[in-house]
Short mmCIF file of N, CA, C and O in Angstrom, two decimals:
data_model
loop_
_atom_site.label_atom_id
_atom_site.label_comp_id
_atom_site.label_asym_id
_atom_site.label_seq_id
_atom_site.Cartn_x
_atom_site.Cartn_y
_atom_site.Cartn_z
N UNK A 1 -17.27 -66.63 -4.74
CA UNK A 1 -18.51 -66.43 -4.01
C UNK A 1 -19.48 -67.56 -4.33
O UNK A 1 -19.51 -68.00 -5.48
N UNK A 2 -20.32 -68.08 -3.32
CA UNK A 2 -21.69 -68.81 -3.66
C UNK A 2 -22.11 -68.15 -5.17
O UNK A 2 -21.92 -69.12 -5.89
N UNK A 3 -22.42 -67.40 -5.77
CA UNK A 3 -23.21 -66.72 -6.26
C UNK A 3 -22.68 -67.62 -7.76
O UNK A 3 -23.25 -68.26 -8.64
N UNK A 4 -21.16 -67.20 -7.41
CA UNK A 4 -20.50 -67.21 -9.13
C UNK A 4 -20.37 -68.95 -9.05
O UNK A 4 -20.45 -69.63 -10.08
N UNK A 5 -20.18 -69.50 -7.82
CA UNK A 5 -20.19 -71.29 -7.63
C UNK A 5 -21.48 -71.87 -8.47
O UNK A 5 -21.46 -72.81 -9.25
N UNK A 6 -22.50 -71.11 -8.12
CA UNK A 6 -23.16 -71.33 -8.78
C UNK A 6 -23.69 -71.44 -10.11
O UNK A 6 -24.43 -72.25 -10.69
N UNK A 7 -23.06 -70.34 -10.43
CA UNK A 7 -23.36 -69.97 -11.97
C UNK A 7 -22.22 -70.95 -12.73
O UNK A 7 -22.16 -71.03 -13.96
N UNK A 8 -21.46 -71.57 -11.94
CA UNK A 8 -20.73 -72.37 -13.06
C UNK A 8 -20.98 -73.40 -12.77
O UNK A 8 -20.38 -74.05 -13.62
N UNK A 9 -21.61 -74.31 -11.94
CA UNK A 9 -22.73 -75.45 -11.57
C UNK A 9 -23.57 -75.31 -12.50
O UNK A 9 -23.52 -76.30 -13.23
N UNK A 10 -24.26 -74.65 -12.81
CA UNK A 10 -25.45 -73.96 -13.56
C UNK A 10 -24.78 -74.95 -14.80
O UNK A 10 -25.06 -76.12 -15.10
N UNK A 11 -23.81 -74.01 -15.36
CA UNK A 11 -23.26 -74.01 -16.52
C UNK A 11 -22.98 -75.16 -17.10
O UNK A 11 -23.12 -75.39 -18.30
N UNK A 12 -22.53 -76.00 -16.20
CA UNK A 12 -22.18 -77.71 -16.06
C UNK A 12 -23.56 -78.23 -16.98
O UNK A 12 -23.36 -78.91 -17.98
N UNK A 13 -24.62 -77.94 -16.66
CA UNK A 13 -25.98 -79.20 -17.08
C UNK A 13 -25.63 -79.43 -18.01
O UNK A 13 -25.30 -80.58 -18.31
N UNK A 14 -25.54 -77.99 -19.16
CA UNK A 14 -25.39 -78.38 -20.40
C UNK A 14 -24.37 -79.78 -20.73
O UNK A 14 -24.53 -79.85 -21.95
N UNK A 15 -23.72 -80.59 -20.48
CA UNK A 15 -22.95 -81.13 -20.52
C UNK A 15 -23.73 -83.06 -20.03
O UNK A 15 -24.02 -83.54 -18.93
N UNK A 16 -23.82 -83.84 -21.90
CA UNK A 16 -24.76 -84.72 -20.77
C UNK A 16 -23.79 -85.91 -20.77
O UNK A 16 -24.09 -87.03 -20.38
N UNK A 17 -22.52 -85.52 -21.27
CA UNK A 17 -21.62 -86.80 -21.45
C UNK A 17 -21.55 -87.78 -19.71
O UNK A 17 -21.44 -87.33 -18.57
N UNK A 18 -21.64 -88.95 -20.12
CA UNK A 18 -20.84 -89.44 -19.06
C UNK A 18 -19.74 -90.38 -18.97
O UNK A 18 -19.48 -91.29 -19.75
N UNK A 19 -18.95 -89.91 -17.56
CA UNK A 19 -17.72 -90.88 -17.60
C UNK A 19 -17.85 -91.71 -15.93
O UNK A 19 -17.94 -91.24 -14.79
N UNK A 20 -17.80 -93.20 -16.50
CA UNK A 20 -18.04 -94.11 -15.72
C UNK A 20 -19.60 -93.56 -14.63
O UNK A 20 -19.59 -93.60 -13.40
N UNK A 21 -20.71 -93.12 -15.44
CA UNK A 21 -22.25 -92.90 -14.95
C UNK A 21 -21.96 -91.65 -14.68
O UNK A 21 -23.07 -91.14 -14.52
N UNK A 22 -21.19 -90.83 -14.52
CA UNK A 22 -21.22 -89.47 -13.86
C UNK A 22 -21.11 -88.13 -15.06
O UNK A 22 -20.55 -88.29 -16.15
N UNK A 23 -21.66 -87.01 -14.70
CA UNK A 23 -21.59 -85.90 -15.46
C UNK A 23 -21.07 -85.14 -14.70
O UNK A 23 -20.95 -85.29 -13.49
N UNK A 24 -20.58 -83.96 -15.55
CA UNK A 24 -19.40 -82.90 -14.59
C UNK A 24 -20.52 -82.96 -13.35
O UNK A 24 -20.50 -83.74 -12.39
N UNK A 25 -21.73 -81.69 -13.72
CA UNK A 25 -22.77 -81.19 -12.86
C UNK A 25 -23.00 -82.59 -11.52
O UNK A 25 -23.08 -82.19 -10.36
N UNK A 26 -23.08 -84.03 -11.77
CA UNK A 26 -23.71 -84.85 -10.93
C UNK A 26 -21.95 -84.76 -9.53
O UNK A 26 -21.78 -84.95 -8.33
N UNK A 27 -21.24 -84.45 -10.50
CA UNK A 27 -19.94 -84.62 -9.41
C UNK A 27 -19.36 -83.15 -8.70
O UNK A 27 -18.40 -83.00 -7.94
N UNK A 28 -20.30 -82.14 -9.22
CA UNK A 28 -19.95 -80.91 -8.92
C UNK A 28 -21.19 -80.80 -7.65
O UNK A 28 -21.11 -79.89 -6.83
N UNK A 29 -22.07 -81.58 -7.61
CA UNK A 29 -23.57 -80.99 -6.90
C UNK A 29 -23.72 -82.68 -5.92
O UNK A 29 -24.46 -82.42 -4.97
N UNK A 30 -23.43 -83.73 -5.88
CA UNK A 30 -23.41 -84.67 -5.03
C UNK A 30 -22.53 -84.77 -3.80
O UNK A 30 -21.30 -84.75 -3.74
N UNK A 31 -23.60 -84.90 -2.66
CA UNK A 31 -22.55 -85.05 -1.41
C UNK A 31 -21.48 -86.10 -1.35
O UNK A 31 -20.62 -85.85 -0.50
N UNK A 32 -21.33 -87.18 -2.00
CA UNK A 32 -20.34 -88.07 -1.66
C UNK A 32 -19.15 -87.02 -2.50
O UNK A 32 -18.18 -87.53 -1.92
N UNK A 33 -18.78 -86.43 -3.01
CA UNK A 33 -17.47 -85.27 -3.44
C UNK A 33 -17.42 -84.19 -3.05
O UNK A 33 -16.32 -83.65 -2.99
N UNK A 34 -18.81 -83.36 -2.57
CA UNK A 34 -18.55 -82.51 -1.68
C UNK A 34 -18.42 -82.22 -0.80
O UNK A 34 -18.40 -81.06 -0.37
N UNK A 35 -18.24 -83.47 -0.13
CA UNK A 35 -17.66 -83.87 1.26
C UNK A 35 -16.26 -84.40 1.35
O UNK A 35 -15.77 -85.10 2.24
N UNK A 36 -15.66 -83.91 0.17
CA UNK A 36 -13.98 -84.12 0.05
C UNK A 36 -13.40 -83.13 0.82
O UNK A 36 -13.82 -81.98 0.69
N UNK A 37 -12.50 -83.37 1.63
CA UNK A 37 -11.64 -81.83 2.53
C UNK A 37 -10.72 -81.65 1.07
O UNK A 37 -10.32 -82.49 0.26
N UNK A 38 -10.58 -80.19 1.14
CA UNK A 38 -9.67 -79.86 -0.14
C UNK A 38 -8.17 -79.44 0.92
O UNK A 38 -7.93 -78.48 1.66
N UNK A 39 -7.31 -80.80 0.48
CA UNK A 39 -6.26 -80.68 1.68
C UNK A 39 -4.99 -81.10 1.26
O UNK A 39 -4.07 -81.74 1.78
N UNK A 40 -5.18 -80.61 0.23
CA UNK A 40 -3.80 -80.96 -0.58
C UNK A 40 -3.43 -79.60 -1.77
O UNK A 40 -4.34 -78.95 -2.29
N UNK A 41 -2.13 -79.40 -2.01
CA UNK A 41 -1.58 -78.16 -2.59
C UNK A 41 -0.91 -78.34 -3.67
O UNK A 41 -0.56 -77.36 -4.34
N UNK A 42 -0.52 -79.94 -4.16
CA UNK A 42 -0.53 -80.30 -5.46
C UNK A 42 -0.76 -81.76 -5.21
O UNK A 42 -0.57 -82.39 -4.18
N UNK A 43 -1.33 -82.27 -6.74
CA UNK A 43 -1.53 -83.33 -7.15
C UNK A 43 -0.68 -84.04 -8.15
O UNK A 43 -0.67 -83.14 -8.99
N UNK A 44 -0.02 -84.92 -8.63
CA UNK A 44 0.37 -85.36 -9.83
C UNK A 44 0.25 -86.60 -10.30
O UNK A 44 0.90 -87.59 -9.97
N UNK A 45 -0.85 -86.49 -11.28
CA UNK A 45 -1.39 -87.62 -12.05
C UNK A 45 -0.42 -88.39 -13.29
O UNK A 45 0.22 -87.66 -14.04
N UNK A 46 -0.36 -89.70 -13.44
CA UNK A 46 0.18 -90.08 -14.29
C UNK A 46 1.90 -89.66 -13.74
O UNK A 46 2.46 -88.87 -14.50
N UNK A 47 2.41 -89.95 -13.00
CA UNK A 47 3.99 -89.27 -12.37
C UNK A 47 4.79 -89.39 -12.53
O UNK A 47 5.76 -88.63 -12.51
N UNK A 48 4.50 -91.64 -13.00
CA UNK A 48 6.05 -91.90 -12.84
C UNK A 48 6.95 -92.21 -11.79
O UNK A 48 6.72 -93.11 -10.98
N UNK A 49 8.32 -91.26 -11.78
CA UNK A 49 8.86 -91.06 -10.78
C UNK A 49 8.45 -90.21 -9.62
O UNK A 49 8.90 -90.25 -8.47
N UNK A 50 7.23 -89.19 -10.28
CA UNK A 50 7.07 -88.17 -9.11
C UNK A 50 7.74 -87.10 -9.01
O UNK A 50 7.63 -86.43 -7.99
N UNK A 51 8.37 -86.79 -9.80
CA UNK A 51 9.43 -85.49 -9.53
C UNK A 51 8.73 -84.25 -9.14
O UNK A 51 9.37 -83.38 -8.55
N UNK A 52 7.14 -84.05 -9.47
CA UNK A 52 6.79 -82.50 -9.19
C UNK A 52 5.81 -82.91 -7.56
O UNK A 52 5.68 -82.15 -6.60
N UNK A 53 5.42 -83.86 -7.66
CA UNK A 53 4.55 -83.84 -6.02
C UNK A 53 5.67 -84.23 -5.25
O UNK A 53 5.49 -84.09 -4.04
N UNK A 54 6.99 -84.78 -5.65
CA UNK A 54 7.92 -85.03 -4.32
C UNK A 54 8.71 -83.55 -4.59
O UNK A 54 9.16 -83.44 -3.45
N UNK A 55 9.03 -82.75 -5.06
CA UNK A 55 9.47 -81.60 -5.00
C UNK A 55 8.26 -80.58 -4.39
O UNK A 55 8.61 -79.71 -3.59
N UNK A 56 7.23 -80.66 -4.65
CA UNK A 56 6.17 -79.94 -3.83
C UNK A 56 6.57 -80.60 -2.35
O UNK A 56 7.03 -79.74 -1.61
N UNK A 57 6.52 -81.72 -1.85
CA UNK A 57 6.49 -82.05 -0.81
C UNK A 57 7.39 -81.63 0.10
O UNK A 57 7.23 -81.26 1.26
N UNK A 58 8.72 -81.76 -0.83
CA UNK A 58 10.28 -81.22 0.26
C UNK A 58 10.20 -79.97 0.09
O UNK A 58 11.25 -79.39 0.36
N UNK A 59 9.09 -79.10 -0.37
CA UNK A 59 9.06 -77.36 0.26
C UNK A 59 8.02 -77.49 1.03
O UNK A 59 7.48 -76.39 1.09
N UNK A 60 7.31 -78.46 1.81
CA UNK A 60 6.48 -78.92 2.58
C UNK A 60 4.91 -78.11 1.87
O UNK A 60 4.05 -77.37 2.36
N UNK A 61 5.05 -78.56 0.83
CA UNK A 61 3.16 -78.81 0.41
C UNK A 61 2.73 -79.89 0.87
O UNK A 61 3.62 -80.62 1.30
N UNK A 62 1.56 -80.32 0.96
CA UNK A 62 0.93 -81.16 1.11
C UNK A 62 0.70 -81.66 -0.66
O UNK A 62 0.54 -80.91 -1.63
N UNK A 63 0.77 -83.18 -0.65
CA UNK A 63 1.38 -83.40 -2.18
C UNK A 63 1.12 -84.98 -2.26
O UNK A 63 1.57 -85.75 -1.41
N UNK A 64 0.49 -85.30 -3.14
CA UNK A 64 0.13 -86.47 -3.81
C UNK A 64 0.19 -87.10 -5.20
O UNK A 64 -0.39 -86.47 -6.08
N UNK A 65 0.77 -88.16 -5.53
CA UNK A 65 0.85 -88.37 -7.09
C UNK A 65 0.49 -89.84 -7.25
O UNK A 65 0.94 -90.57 -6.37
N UNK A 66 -0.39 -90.54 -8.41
CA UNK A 66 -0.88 -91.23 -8.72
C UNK A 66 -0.65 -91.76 -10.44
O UNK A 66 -1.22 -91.31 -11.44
N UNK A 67 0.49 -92.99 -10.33
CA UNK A 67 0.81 -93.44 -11.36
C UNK A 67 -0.05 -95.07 -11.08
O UNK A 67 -0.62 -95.51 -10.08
N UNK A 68 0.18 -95.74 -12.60
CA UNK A 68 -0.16 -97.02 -12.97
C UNK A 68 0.72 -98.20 -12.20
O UNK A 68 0.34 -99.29 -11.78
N UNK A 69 2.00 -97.61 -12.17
CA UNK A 69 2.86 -98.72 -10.83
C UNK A 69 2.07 -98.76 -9.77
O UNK A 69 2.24 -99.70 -8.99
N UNK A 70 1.24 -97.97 -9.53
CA UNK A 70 0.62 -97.94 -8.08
C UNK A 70 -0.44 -98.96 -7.86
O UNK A 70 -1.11 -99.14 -6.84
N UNK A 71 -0.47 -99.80 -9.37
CA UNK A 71 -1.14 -100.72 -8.85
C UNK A 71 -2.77 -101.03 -9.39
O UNK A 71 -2.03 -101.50 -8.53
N UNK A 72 -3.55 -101.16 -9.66
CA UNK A 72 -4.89 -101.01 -10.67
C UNK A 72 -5.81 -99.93 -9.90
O UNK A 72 -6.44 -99.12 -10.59
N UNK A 73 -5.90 -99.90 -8.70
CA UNK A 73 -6.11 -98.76 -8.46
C UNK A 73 -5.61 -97.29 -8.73
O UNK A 73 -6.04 -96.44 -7.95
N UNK A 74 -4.81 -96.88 -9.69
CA UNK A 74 -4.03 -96.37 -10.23
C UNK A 74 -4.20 -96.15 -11.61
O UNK A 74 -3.47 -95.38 -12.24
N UNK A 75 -5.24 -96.86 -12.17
CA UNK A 75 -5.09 -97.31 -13.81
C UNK A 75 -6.57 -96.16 -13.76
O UNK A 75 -7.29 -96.36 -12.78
N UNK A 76 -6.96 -95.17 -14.58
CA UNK A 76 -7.47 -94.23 -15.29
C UNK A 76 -8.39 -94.62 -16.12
O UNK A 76 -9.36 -93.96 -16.49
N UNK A 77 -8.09 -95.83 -16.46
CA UNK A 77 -8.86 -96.27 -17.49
C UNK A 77 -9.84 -97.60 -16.42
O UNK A 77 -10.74 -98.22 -16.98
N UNK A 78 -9.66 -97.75 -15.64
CA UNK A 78 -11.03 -98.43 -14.71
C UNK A 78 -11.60 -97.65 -13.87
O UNK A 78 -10.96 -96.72 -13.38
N UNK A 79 -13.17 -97.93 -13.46
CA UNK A 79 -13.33 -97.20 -12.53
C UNK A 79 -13.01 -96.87 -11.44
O UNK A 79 -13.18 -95.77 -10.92
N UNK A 80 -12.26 -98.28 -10.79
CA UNK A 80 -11.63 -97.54 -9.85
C UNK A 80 -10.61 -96.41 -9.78
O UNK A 80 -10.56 -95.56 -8.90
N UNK A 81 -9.60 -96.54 -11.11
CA UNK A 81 -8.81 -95.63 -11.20
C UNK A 81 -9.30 -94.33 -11.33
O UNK A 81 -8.88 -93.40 -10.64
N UNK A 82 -10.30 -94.20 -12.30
CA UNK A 82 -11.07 -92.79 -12.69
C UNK A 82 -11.05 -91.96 -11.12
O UNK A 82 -10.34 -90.98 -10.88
N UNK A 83 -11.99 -92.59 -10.14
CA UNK A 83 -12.55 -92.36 -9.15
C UNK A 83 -11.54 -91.88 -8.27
O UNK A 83 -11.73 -90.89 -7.55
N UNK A 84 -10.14 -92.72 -8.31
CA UNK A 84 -8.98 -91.92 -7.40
C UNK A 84 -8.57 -91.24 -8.16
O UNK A 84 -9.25 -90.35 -7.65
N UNK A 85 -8.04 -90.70 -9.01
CA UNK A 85 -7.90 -89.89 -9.67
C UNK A 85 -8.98 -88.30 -9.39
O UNK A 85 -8.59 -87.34 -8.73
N UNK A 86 -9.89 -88.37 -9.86
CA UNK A 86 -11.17 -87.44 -9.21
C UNK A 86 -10.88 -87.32 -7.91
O UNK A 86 -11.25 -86.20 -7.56
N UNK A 87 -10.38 -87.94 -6.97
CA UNK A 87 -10.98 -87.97 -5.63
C UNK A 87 -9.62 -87.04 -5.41
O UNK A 87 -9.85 -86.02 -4.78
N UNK A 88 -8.16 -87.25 -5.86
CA UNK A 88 -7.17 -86.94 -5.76
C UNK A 88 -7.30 -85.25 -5.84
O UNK A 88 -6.97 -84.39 -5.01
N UNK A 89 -7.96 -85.12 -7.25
CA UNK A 89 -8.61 -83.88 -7.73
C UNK A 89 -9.39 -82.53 -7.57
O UNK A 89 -9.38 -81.40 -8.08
N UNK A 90 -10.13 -83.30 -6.50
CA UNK A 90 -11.25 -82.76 -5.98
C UNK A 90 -10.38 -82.51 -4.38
O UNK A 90 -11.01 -81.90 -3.51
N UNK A 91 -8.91 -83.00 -4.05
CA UNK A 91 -8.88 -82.29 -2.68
C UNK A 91 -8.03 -81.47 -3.03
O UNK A 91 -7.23 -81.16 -2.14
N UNK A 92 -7.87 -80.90 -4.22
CA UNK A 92 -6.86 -80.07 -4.30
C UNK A 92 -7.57 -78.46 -3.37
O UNK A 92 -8.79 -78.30 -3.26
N UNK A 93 -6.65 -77.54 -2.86
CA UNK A 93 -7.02 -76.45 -2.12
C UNK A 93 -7.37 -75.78 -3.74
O UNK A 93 -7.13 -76.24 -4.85
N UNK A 94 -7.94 -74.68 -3.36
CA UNK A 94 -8.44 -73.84 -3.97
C UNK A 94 -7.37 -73.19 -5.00
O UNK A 94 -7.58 -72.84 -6.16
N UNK A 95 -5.91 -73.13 -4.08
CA UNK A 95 -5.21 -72.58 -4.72
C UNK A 95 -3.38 -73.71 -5.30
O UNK A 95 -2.23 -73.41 -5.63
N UNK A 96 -4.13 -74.94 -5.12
CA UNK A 96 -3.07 -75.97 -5.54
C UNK A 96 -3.26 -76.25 -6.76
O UNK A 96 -4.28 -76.13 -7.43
N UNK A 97 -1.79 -76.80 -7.20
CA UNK A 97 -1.40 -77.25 -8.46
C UNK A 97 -1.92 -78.82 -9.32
O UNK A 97 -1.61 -79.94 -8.90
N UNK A 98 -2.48 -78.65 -10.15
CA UNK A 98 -2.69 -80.37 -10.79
C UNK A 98 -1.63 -80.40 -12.06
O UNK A 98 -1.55 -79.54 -12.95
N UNK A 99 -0.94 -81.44 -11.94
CA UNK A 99 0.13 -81.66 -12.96
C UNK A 99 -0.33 -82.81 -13.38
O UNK A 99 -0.53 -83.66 -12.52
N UNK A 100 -0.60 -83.11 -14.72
CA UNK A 100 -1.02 -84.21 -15.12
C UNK A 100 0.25 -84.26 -16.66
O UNK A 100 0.82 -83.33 -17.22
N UNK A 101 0.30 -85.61 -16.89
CA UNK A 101 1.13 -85.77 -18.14
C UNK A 101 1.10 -87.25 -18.51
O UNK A 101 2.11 -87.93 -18.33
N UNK A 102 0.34 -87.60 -18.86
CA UNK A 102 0.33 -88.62 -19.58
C UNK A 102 0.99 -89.37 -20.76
O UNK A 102 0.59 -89.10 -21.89
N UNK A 103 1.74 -90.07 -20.64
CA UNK A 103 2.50 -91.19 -21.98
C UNK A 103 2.25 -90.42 -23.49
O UNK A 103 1.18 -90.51 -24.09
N UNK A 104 3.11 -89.87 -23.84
CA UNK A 104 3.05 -89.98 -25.19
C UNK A 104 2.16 -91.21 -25.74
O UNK A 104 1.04 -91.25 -26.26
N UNK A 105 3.05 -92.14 -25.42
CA UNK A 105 2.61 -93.38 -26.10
C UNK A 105 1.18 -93.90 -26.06
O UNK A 105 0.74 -94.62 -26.96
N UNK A 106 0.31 -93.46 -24.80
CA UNK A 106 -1.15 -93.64 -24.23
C UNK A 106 -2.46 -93.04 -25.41
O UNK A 106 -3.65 -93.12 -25.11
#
């Protein structure tokens, strides 16, 4: 509900860390992300090969995965990467999967 959206917006302020200028609350309450369509049913960050968003995909989810082969836009550790990553994040449906797994070695 609006009501309880709220109350965990709310909840966010407390929180004044930021990553690459942003705080949870500034990315939970700004129109440039809440104008993301949430249109995807899994995500998989850090992938690799991809084995869980291309297996989501061939039961026809809608399915996206975002490794470092993909190129610096891809890399987590720049802002651009942060930002696709988030953006990847933020279209998940309400009721889709985020698989994230990152390198041991990282």
């Amino acid at each position: 509900s609006m009501h309880s959206a709220s109350a965990c917006i709310d909840s966010t302020r407390q929180f004044h860390y930021k990553v690459w200028g942003l705080t949870v609350s500034e990315v939970l309450t700004t129109a440039r992300f809440n104008s993301i369509a949430r249109d995807l049913d899994c995500v998989e960050l850090w992938c690799g090969v991809g084995a869980v968003w291309k297996a989501a995909a061939a039961q026809g989810h809608r399915s996206e995965g975002l490794h470092l082969k993909n190129g610096v836009a891809a890399d987590i550790l720049t802002k651009t990467g942060f930002l696709k990553a988030l953006e990847l994040t933020l279209r998940l449906a309400t009721s889709g999967m985020l698989w994230m797994a990152p390198v041991c070695s990282s």
